[in-house]
Amino acid sequence: MNKYLVSALSLASLVPANAHPGKDTTPAQANEAKRPNIILFLVDDMGWQDTSLPFWTERTPYNEMFETPNMERLAEKGMMFTQAYACNISSATRCSLITGANNARHRVTNWTLERDKTTDRKSATLELPDWNYNGVSQVEGTPNTYVGTSFVDLLRQSGYHTIHCGKAHWGAIDTPGENPTHWGFEVNIAGHAAGGLATYLSERNYGHTRDGKAYSLMSIPGLEDYWGTGIFATEALTREAIKALDKAKQYNQPFYLYMAHYAVHVPVDKDMRFFPKYVRKGLSDKEAAYASLVEGMDKSLGDLMDWLEKNGEADNTIFIFMSDNGGLAAEPAWRDGETHTQNAPLKSGKGSLNEGGIREPMIVCWPGVVKPGTRCDKYVMIEDFYPSLLEMAGVDPKESQSPVDGVSFLPLLKGTGDPSKGRALVWNFPNIWGNDGPGINLNCAIRKDDWKLIYYYETGKKELYNIPQDIGEKHDLAAEHPDIVRKLSKELGEYLRKVDAQRPSFKASGKPCPWPDEV
């Protein structure tokens, strides 16, 4: 057996008991024993409420505004996770996904783009840490880079055909991590160093001049066949993904498709397939354009589900939907100064460690394993995808050559246990992101059971929230529960030191800001 596969005993939980591949195995049994295909459908900057599918206990006006019938369709076939967490910034999330490391450990705590250049805004009072602004890689040799093992490479070595489509954003330009093929992807469609796109419009060649020159670091590569066709970038990527699946179908091996859409990241271009409908519903042009981005993404989801059904692969494919961070909340760049937020009742949005910046819509469909139409209210974290996807494929997560902080959520899918009970989730953000609003920058946080503590490095302020009782984080209970504050501060501080996390320093004294358990 391939050294990257777990034992037959472990694999037995994934296949029927009467399926024993070998010379006496019937064709039906051999088919049952096939390892599942896996599709991870990751959306960019999608808020928890940017969907007609309610992830809360009640429907909200945002659920009425958006139309995502295929998210609803996927949820009917699988399990919704109401407390799925990612990092507050795209790069941090994607680096945790590919390496299985918590962002405090891998130190890619803000967004990456150009080699050896930080993307932080400056502080008048603090010196920000020398974080890993070159991203992550599988090889040594690049400064300010975390070196980790890719779960995709482990899948490939175990026999999976691996396809990347869309946004990568693991390493800065001219570093090994920028190229998806360096992470074990055999096919790369449009993935490069950028964390966004210049435009969704084919009329503008997705960010290229007529002679083929990229006029932005965010220009999407590899879609030349669609230039000037009127095909929106989301649709072009979907068509290319389906071409790759058509090819994969011929290989007689399981496939892993990472469908990482640039949608619904800015710029908020109008997807004219859906934009007029939302104008007729009474939305402003900007809101209608954003809603059209969301529905265009949802159509892509449906197209992939249709392909699985038409090709007889639906029953042998695990389909996972997730977003990389919260939506832009009350952001004038696309809201024209309007103050409402698509994350409500959650507080704040992208860049923040409040729920609006880190809680994501997540759905898992696994035919024959996950009970259809169910919900899971236990929390999971983005690094948990690493061991979970490997276990789904029958690959031992212990094959990783780097630390794996994630915990498999398969017991939640199978109803056999609760790995979240008593477990702490940690975020570290010793940075200043583009939004300089209050409560956004220079902080860290811990979630354990019902309680969540947010600590601000510069001021030493601590906020404590009971999340199940106060999902909008409106009531800071730090003064009322000093014992819980002390306990969580201690656990958070000890974890940050254990993984060699970073923190800012005061310019005036040169001394580092205190850890949360030192205040």
mmCIF file of C-alpha atoms in Angstrom, residues 51-338:
data_model
loop_
_atom_site.group_PDB
_atom_site.id
_atom_site.type_symbol
_atom_site.label_atom_id
_atom_site.label_comp_id
_atom_site.label_asym_id
_atom_site.label_seq_id
_atom_site.Cartn_x
_atom_site.Cartn_y
_atom_site.Cartn_z
ATOM 1 C CA THR A 51 -27.146 34.383 0.916
ATOM 2 C CA SER A 52 -30.803 33.406 0.870
ATOM 3 C CA LEU A 53 -29.801 30.472 3.068
ATOM 4 C CA PRO A 54 -30.095 31.534 6.741
ATOM 5 C CA PHE A 55 -27.205 30.392 8.924
ATOM 6 C CA TRP A 56 -28.844 31.978 11.976
ATOM 7 C CA THR A 57 -31.931 30.866 13.887
ATOM 8 C CA GLU A 58 -34.129 33.205 11.856
ATOM 9 C CA ARG A 59 -34.325 34.728 8.398
ATOM 10 C CA THR A 60 -33.124 38.295 8.007
ATOM 11 C CA PRO A 61 -33.719 41.024 5.398
ATOM 12 C CA TYR A 62 -30.403 40.028 3.793
ATOM 13 C CA ASN A 63 -31.627 36.463 3.344
ATOM 14 C CA GLU A 64 -34.623 37.931 1.534
ATOM 15 C CA MET A 65 -32.471 40.244 -0.596
ATOM 16 C CA PHE A 66 -29.996 37.691 -1.988
ATOM 17 C CA GLU A 67 -30.922 34.728 -4.185
ATOM 18 C CA THR A 68 -28.675 31.675 -3.837
ATOM 19 C CA PRO A 69 -30.824 28.695 -4.822
ATOM 20 C CA ASN A 70 -27.848 26.380 -5.279
ATOM 21 C CA MET A 71 -26.549 27.024 -1.772
ATOM 22 C CA GLU A 72 -30.025 26.028 -0.631
ATOM 23 C CA ARG A 73 -29.842 22.972 -2.884
ATOM 24 C CA LEU A 74 -26.461 21.936 -1.442
ATOM 25 C CA ALA A 75 -27.739 22.435 2.122
ATOM 26 C CA GLU A 76 -30.699 20.154 1.406
ATOM 27 C CA LYS A 77 -28.212 17.436 0.499
ATOM 28 C CA GLY A 78 -25.783 18.035 3.356
ATOM 29 C CA MET A 79 -24.964 19.709 6.661
ATOM 30 C CA MET A 80 -24.833 23.427 7.368
ATOM 31 C CA PHE A 81 -22.263 24.659 9.890
ATOM 32 C CA THR A 82 -23.566 27.704 11.753
ATOM 33 C CA GLN A 83 -20.291 28.428 13.571
ATOM 34 C CA ALA A 84 -17.598 27.923 10.958
ATOM 35 C CA TYR A 85 -14.615 30.228 11.433
ATOM 36 C CA ALA A 86 -11.806 31.477 9.225
ATOM 37 C CA CYS A 87 -9.244 34.235 9.717
ATOM 38 C CA ASN A 88 -10.128 37.891 9.311
ATOM 39 C CA ILE A 89 -7.914 38.322 6.216
ATOM 40 C CA SER A 90 -7.723 36.225 3.054
ATOM 41 C CA SER A 91 -4.009 35.375 3.054
ATOM 42 C CA ALA A 92 -4.112 34.211 6.659
ATOM 43 C CA THR A 93 -7.058 31.926 5.940
ATOM 44 C CA ARG A 94 -5.609 30.411 2.787
ATOM 45 C CA CYS A 95 -2.219 29.797 4.392
ATOM 46 C CA SER A 96 -3.901 28.027 7.308
ATOM 47 C CA LEU A 97 -5.941 25.967 4.862
ATOM 48 C CA ILE A 98 -2.981 24.743 2.791
ATOM 49 C CA THR A 99 -0.596 24.079 5.744
ATOM 50 C CA GLY A 100 -2.965 23.198 8.586
ATOM 51 C CA ALA A 101 -1.179 25.723 10.816
ATOM 52 C CA ASN A 102 -2.880 28.373 12.924
ATOM 53 C CA ASN A 103 -2.162 31.888 11.721
ATOM 54 C CA ALA A 104 -0.310 32.720 14.932
ATOM 55 C CA ARG A 105 2.143 29.964 14.010
ATOM 56 C CA HIS A 106 2.586 30.613 10.283
ATOM 57 C CA ARG A 107 2.707 34.402 10.839
ATOM 58 C CA VAL A 108 1.013 35.330 7.570
ATOM 59 C CA THR A 109 -1.230 37.650 9.512
ATOM 60 C CA ASN A 110 -2.012 40.270 6.861
ATOM 61 C CA TRP A 111 -2.463 40.088 3.079
ATOM 62 C CA THR A 112 0.462 39.360 0.776
ATOM 63 C CA LEU A 113 1.303 40.564 -2.727
ATOM 64 C CA GLU A 114 4.799 41.828 -3.612
ATOM 65 C CA ARG A 115 8.008 40.113 -2.512
ATOM 66 C CA ASP A 116 9.714 41.606 0.548
ATOM 67 C CA LYS A 117 7.043 44.303 0.904
ATOM 68 C CA THR A 118 4.688 44.626 3.828
ATOM 69 C CA THR A 119 1.078 45.678 3.255
ATOM 70 C CA ASP A 120 0.553 47.194 6.708
ATOM 71 C CA ARG A 121 -0.486 50.744 7.279
ATOM 72 C CA LYS A 122 1.851 52.676 9.536
ATOM 73 C CA SER A 123 1.313 53.408 13.213
ATOM 74 C CA ALA A 124 2.454 56.591 14.939
ATOM 75 C CA THR A 125 3.029 54.781 18.215
ATOM 76 C CA LEU A 126 3.770 51.138 17.425
ATOM 77 C CA GLU A 127 6.434 49.232 15.519
ATOM 78 C CA LEU A 128 4.701 46.355 13.788
ATOM 79 C CA PRO A 129 6.318 42.904 13.816
ATOM 80 C CA ASP A 130 8.299 41.538 10.877
ATOM 81 C CA TRP A 131 5.556 39.096 9.879
ATOM 82 C CA ASN A 132 5.673 36.647 6.962
ATOM 83 C CA TYR A 133 4.649 39.013 4.174
ATOM 84 C CA ASN A 134 6.165 36.656 1.572
ATOM 85 C CA GLY A 135 3.565 34.056 2.503
ATOM 86 C CA VAL A 136 4.006 30.298 2.801
ATOM 87 C CA SER A 137 6.018 27.774 0.815
ATOM 88 C CA GLN A 138 6.964 24.098 0.787
ATOM 89 C CA VAL A 139 10.683 24.884 0.487
ATOM 90 C CA GLU A 140 13.250 26.840 2.472
ATOM 91 C CA GLY A 141 15.193 29.775 1.069
ATOM 92 C CA THR A 142 12.846 32.764 1.043
ATOM 93 C CA PRO A 143 12.910 35.241 3.942
ATOM 94 C CA ASN A 144 9.693 36.063 5.792
ATOM 95 C CA THR A 145 8.124 32.796 4.694
ATOM 96 C CA TYR A 146 6.562 29.938 6.656
ATOM 97 C CA VAL A 147 7.515 26.504 5.343
ATOM 98 C CA GLY A 148 4.778 23.911 5.609
ATOM 99 C CA THR A 149 3.569 20.694 4.012
ATOM 100 C CA SER A 150 0.677 21.008 1.561
ATOM 101 C CA PHE A 151 -2.243 18.644 2.078
ATOM 102 C CA VAL A 152 -2.801 18.882 -1.699
ATOM 103 C CA ASP A 153 0.637 17.408 -2.290
ATOM 104 C CA LEU A 154 -0.230 14.545 0.052
ATOM 105 C CA LEU A 155 -3.445 13.958 -1.898
ATOM 106 C CA ARG A 156 -1.522 13.953 -5.169
ATOM 107 C CA GLN A 157 1.080 11.521 -3.888
ATOM 108 C CA SER A 158 -1.678 9.204 -2.694
ATOM 109 C CA GLY A 159 -3.234 9.006 -6.146
ATOM 110 C CA TYR A 160 -5.554 11.998 -6.442
ATOM 111 C CA HIS A 161 -5.681 14.151 -9.575
ATOM 112 C CA THR A 162 -5.472 17.711 -8.242
ATOM 113 C CA ILE A 163 -7.009 20.793 -9.898
ATOM 114 C CA HIS A 164 -6.740 24.430 -8.869
ATOM 115 C CA CYS A 165 -9.114 26.992 -10.366
ATOM 116 C CA GLY A 166 -9.264 30.674 -9.417
ATOM 117 C CA LYS A 167 -7.586 32.567 -6.616
ATOM 118 C CA ALA A 168 -4.415 31.189 -4.971
ATOM 119 C CA HIS A 169 -2.860 33.920 -2.783
ATOM 120 C CA TRP A 170 -0.422 31.772 -0.774
ATOM 121 C CA GLY A 171 2.841 33.487 -1.632
ATOM 122 C CA ALA A 172 4.063 36.866 -2.825
ATOM 123 C CA ILE A 173 5.161 37.540 -6.413
ATOM 124 C CA ASP A 174 8.443 35.805 -7.301
ATOM 125 C CA THR A 175 8.317 33.404 -4.359
ATOM 126 C CA PRO A 176 7.754 29.640 -4.692
ATOM 127 C CA GLY A 177 4.440 29.872 -2.887
ATOM 128 C CA GLU A 178 2.814 32.002 -5.586
ATOM 129 C CA ASN A 179 2.470 29.065 -7.992
ATOM 130 C CA PRO A 180 -0.273 26.494 -7.242
ATOM 131 C CA THR A 181 1.743 23.762 -8.978
ATOM 132 C CA HIS A 182 4.339 24.133 -6.216
ATOM 133 C CA TRP A 183 1.631 23.082 -3.756
ATOM 134 C CA GLY A 184 0.826 19.815 -5.506
ATOM 135 C CA PHE A 185 -1.752 20.967 -8.030
ATOM 136 C CA GLU A 186 -1.331 19.199 -11.370
ATOM 137 C CA VAL A 187 -3.627 21.716 -13.065
ATOM 138 C CA ASN A 188 -3.569 25.457 -12.405
ATOM 139 C CA ILE A 189 -6.286 27.671 -13.855
ATOM 140 C CA ALA A 190 -5.776 31.412 -13.250
ATOM 141 C CA GLY A 191 -4.048 31.102 -9.879
ATOM 142 C CA HIS A 192 -1.179 33.468 -9.022
ATOM 143 C CA ALA A 193 0.081 35.731 -6.239
ATOM 144 C CA ALA A 194 -2.704 38.311 -6.242
ATOM 145 C CA GLY A 195 -5.489 38.253 -3.710
ATOM 146 C CA GLY A 196 -7.987 40.033 -5.929
ATOM 147 C CA LEU A 197 -8.735 40.852 -9.524
ATOM 148 C CA ALA A 198 -8.484 43.953 -11.674
ATOM 149 C CA THR A 199 -11.916 43.406 -13.205
ATOM 150 C CA TYR A 200 -14.487 40.669 -13.826
ATOM 151 C CA LEU A 201 -15.164 42.081 -17.285
ATOM 152 C CA SER A 202 -14.034 40.326 -20.448
ATOM 153 C CA GLU A 203 -14.538 43.631 -22.245
ATOM 154 C CA ARG A 204 -11.466 44.785 -20.340
ATOM 155 C CA ASN A 205 -9.684 41.449 -20.888
ATOM 156 C CA TYR A 206 -9.748 40.767 -17.149
ATOM 157 C CA GLY A 207 -7.056 43.414 -16.649
ATOM 158 C CA HIS A 208 -5.024 43.253 -19.869
ATOM 159 C CA THR A 209 -4.474 45.613 -22.777
ATOM 160 C CA ARG A 210 -5.261 44.553 -26.343
ATOM 161 C CA ASP A 211 -1.661 43.539 -26.905
ATOM 162 C CA GLY A 212 -1.844 41.202 -23.915
ATOM 163 C CA LYS A 213 0.023 43.262 -21.318
ATOM 164 C CA ALA A 214 -1.281 43.148 -17.759
ATOM 165 C CA TYR A 215 -1.974 46.648 -16.509
ATOM 166 C CA SER A 216 -2.415 45.600 -12.879
ATOM 167 C CA LEU A 217 -0.825 43.167 -10.455
ATOM 168 C CA MET A 218 -4.403 41.936 -10.027
ATOM 169 C CA SER A 219 -4.939 41.043 -13.700
ATOM 170 C CA ILE A 220 -6.243 37.473 -14.037
ATOM 171 C CA PRO A 221 -3.854 35.246 -16.008
ATOM 172 C CA GLY A 222 -4.749 32.389 -18.299
ATOM 173 C CA LEU A 223 -8.201 33.400 -19.550
ATOM 174 C CA GLU A 224 -7.157 34.784 -22.937
ATOM 175 C CA ASP A 225 -9.723 32.654 -24.772
ATOM 176 C CA TYR A 226 -12.486 34.635 -23.081
ATOM 177 C CA TRP A 227 -11.198 38.154 -23.758
ATOM 178 C CA GLY A 228 -13.812 40.339 -25.394
ATOM 179 C CA THR A 229 -16.472 37.619 -25.350
ATOM 180 C CA GLY A 230 -18.828 39.213 -22.829
ATOM 181 C CA ILE A 231 -18.298 36.296 -20.431
ATOM 182 C CA PHE A 232 -17.993 37.329 -16.784
ATOM 183 C CA ALA A 233 -14.869 36.083 -14.978
ATOM 184 C CA THR A 234 -16.891 33.894 -12.605
ATOM 185 C CA GLU A 235 -18.459 32.110 -15.565
ATOM 186 C CA ALA A 236 -15.145 31.794 -17.421
ATOM 187 C CA LEU A 237 -13.521 30.134 -14.418
ATOM 188 C CA THR A 238 -16.469 27.776 -14.057
ATOM 189 C CA ARG A 239 -16.254 26.704 -17.697
ATOM 190 C CA GLU A 240 -12.528 26.061 -17.339
ATOM 191 C CA ALA A 241 -13.118 24.037 -14.165
ATOM 192 C CA ILE A 242 -15.678 21.897 -15.986
ATOM 193 C CA LYS A 243 -13.215 21.310 -18.830
ATOM 194 C CA ALA A 244 -10.706 20.118 -16.229
ATOM 195 C CA LEU A 245 -13.337 17.817 -14.709
ATOM 196 C CA ASP A 246 -14.145 16.395 -18.151
ATOM 197 C CA LYS A 247 -10.453 15.525 -18.480
ATOM 198 C CA ALA A 248 -10.254 14.154 -14.948
ATOM 199 C CA LYS A 249 -13.188 11.862 -15.714
ATOM 200 C CA GLN A 250 -10.951 9.995 -18.178
ATOM 201 C CA TYR A 251 -8.170 9.326 -15.676
ATOM 202 C CA ASN A 252 -9.873 6.644 -13.603
ATOM 203 C CA GLN A 253 -8.617 8.159 -10.371
ATOM 204 C CA PRO A 254 -10.268 10.307 -7.709
ATOM 205 C CA PHE A 255 -9.974 14.048 -8.139
ATOM 206 C CA TYR A 256 -9.650 17.032 -5.829
ATOM 207 C CA LEU A 257 -10.989 20.295 -7.275
ATOM 208 C CA TYR A 258 -10.215 23.505 -5.417
ATOM 209 C CA MET A 259 -12.757 25.923 -6.910
ATOM 210 C CA ALA A 260 -11.471 29.169 -5.394
ATOM 211 C CA HIS A 261 -13.516 31.973 -6.868
ATOM 212 C CA TYR A 262 -12.342 35.562 -7.030
ATOM 213 C CA ALA A 263 -16.001 36.445 -6.435
ATOM 214 C CA VAL A 264 -17.274 38.223 -4.422
ATOM 215 C CA HIS A 265 -14.142 40.357 -3.905
ATOM 216 C CA VAL A 266 -14.071 43.965 -5.108
ATOM 217 C CA PRO A 267 -14.306 45.504 -7.700
ATOM 218 C CA VAL A 268 -18.079 45.214 -7.641
ATOM 219 C CA ASP A 269 -18.631 44.860 -11.370
ATOM 220 C CA LYS A 270 -22.116 44.197 -12.688
ATOM 221 C CA ASP A 271 -22.840 40.624 -13.725
ATOM 222 C CA MET A 272 -25.488 41.513 -16.289
ATOM 223 C CA ARG A 273 -27.013 38.044 -16.143
ATOM 224 C CA PHE A 274 -28.441 38.989 -12.750
ATOM 225 C CA PHE A 275 -27.981 42.752 -12.208
ATOM 226 C CA PRO A 276 -31.283 43.943 -13.775
ATOM 227 C CA LYS A 277 -33.312 41.615 -11.567
ATOM 228 C CA TYR A 278 -31.931 43.194 -8.390
ATOM 229 C CA VAL A 279 -32.511 46.714 -9.694
ATOM 230 C CA ARG A 280 -36.138 45.727 -10.248
ATOM 231 C CA LYS A 281 -36.228 44.517 -6.653
ATOM 232 C CA GLY A 282 -35.408 48.064 -5.562
ATOM 233 C CA LEU A 283 -31.721 47.765 -4.712
ATOM 234 C CA SER A 284 -29.322 50.596 -5.455
ATOM 235 C CA ASP A 285 -26.968 50.076 -8.392
ATOM 236 C CA LYS A 286 -24.082 49.187 -6.054
ATOM 237 C CA GLU A 287 -26.196 46.780 -4.028
ATOM 238 C CA ALA A 288 -27.618 45.228 -7.190
ATOM 239 C CA ALA A 289 -24.112 44.812 -8.617
ATOM 240 C CA TYR A 290 -22.941 43.096 -5.429
ATOM 241 C CA ALA A 291 -25.986 40.824 -5.370
ATOM 242 C CA SER A 292 -25.253 39.927 -8.998
ATOM 243 C CA LEU A 293 -21.727 38.858 -7.965
ATOM 244 C CA VAL A 294 -23.229 36.615 -5.289
ATOM 245 C CA GLU A 295 -25.747 34.996 -7.609
ATOM 246 C CA GLY A 296 -23.129 34.517 -10.305
ATOM 247 C CA MET A 297 -21.051 32.620 -7.768
ATOM 248 C CA ASP A 298 -24.114 30.586 -6.812
ATOM 249 C CA LYS A 299 -24.739 29.684 -10.474
ATOM 250 C CA SER A 300 -21.186 28.336 -10.622
ATOM 251 C CA LEU A 301 -21.955 26.181 -7.610
ATOM 252 C CA GLY A 302 -25.012 24.818 -9.362
ATOM 253 C CA ASP A 303 -23.121 24.180 -12.595
ATOM 254 C CA LEU A 304 -20.580 22.024 -10.756
ATOM 255 C CA MET A 305 -23.324 20.125 -8.965
ATOM 256 C CA ASP A 306 -25.031 19.566 -12.322
ATOM 257 C CA TRP A 307 -21.791 18.207 -13.798
ATOM 258 C CA LEU A 308 -21.487 15.690 -10.977
ATOM 259 C CA GLU A 309 -25.044 14.474 -11.513
ATOM 260 C CA LYS A 310 -24.759 14.263 -15.303
ATOM 261 C CA ASN A 311 -21.483 12.346 -15.060
ATOM 262 C CA GLY A 312 -22.571 9.888 -12.388
ATOM 263 C CA GLU A 313 -20.165 11.275 -9.782
ATOM 264 C CA ALA A 314 -22.586 12.949 -7.364
ATOM 265 C CA ASP A 315 -22.842 9.967 -5.012
ATOM 266 C CA ASN A 316 -19.064 9.572 -4.844
ATOM 267 C CA THR A 317 -18.120 13.237 -4.357
ATOM 268 C CA ILE A 318 -17.722 15.228 -1.161
ATOM 269 C CA PHE A 319 -18.742 18.834 -1.800
ATOM 270 C CA ILE A 320 -17.721 21.558 0.652
ATOM 271 C CA PHE A 321 -18.715 25.235 0.548
ATOM 272 C CA MET A 322 -16.807 27.862 2.559
ATOM 273 C CA SER A 323 -15.769 31.541 2.543
ATOM 274 C CA ASP A 324 -12.324 32.900 3.450
ATOM 275 C CA ASN A 325 -13.305 35.849 5.675
ATOM 276 C CA GLY A 326 -16.247 38.066 6.463
ATOM 277 C CA GLY A 327 -17.776 40.488 3.997
ATOM 278 C CA LEU A 328 -16.829 44.133 3.691
ATOM 279 C CA ALA A 329 -18.987 45.866 6.270
ATOM 280 C CA ALA A 330 -20.180 49.450 5.715
ATOM 281 C CA GLU A 331 -17.299 49.992 3.307
ATOM 282 C CA PRO A 332 -17.716 53.254 1.344
ATOM 283 C CA ALA A 333 -15.567 51.877 -1.481
ATOM 284 C CA TRP A 334 -18.553 49.886 -2.671
ATOM 285 C CA ARG A 335 -21.432 50.954 -0.451
ATOM 286 C CA ASP A 336 -21.331 54.618 -1.549
ATOM 287 C CA GLY A 337 -21.191 55.707 2.060
ATOM 288 C CA GLU A 338 -24.196 53.668 3.212
#
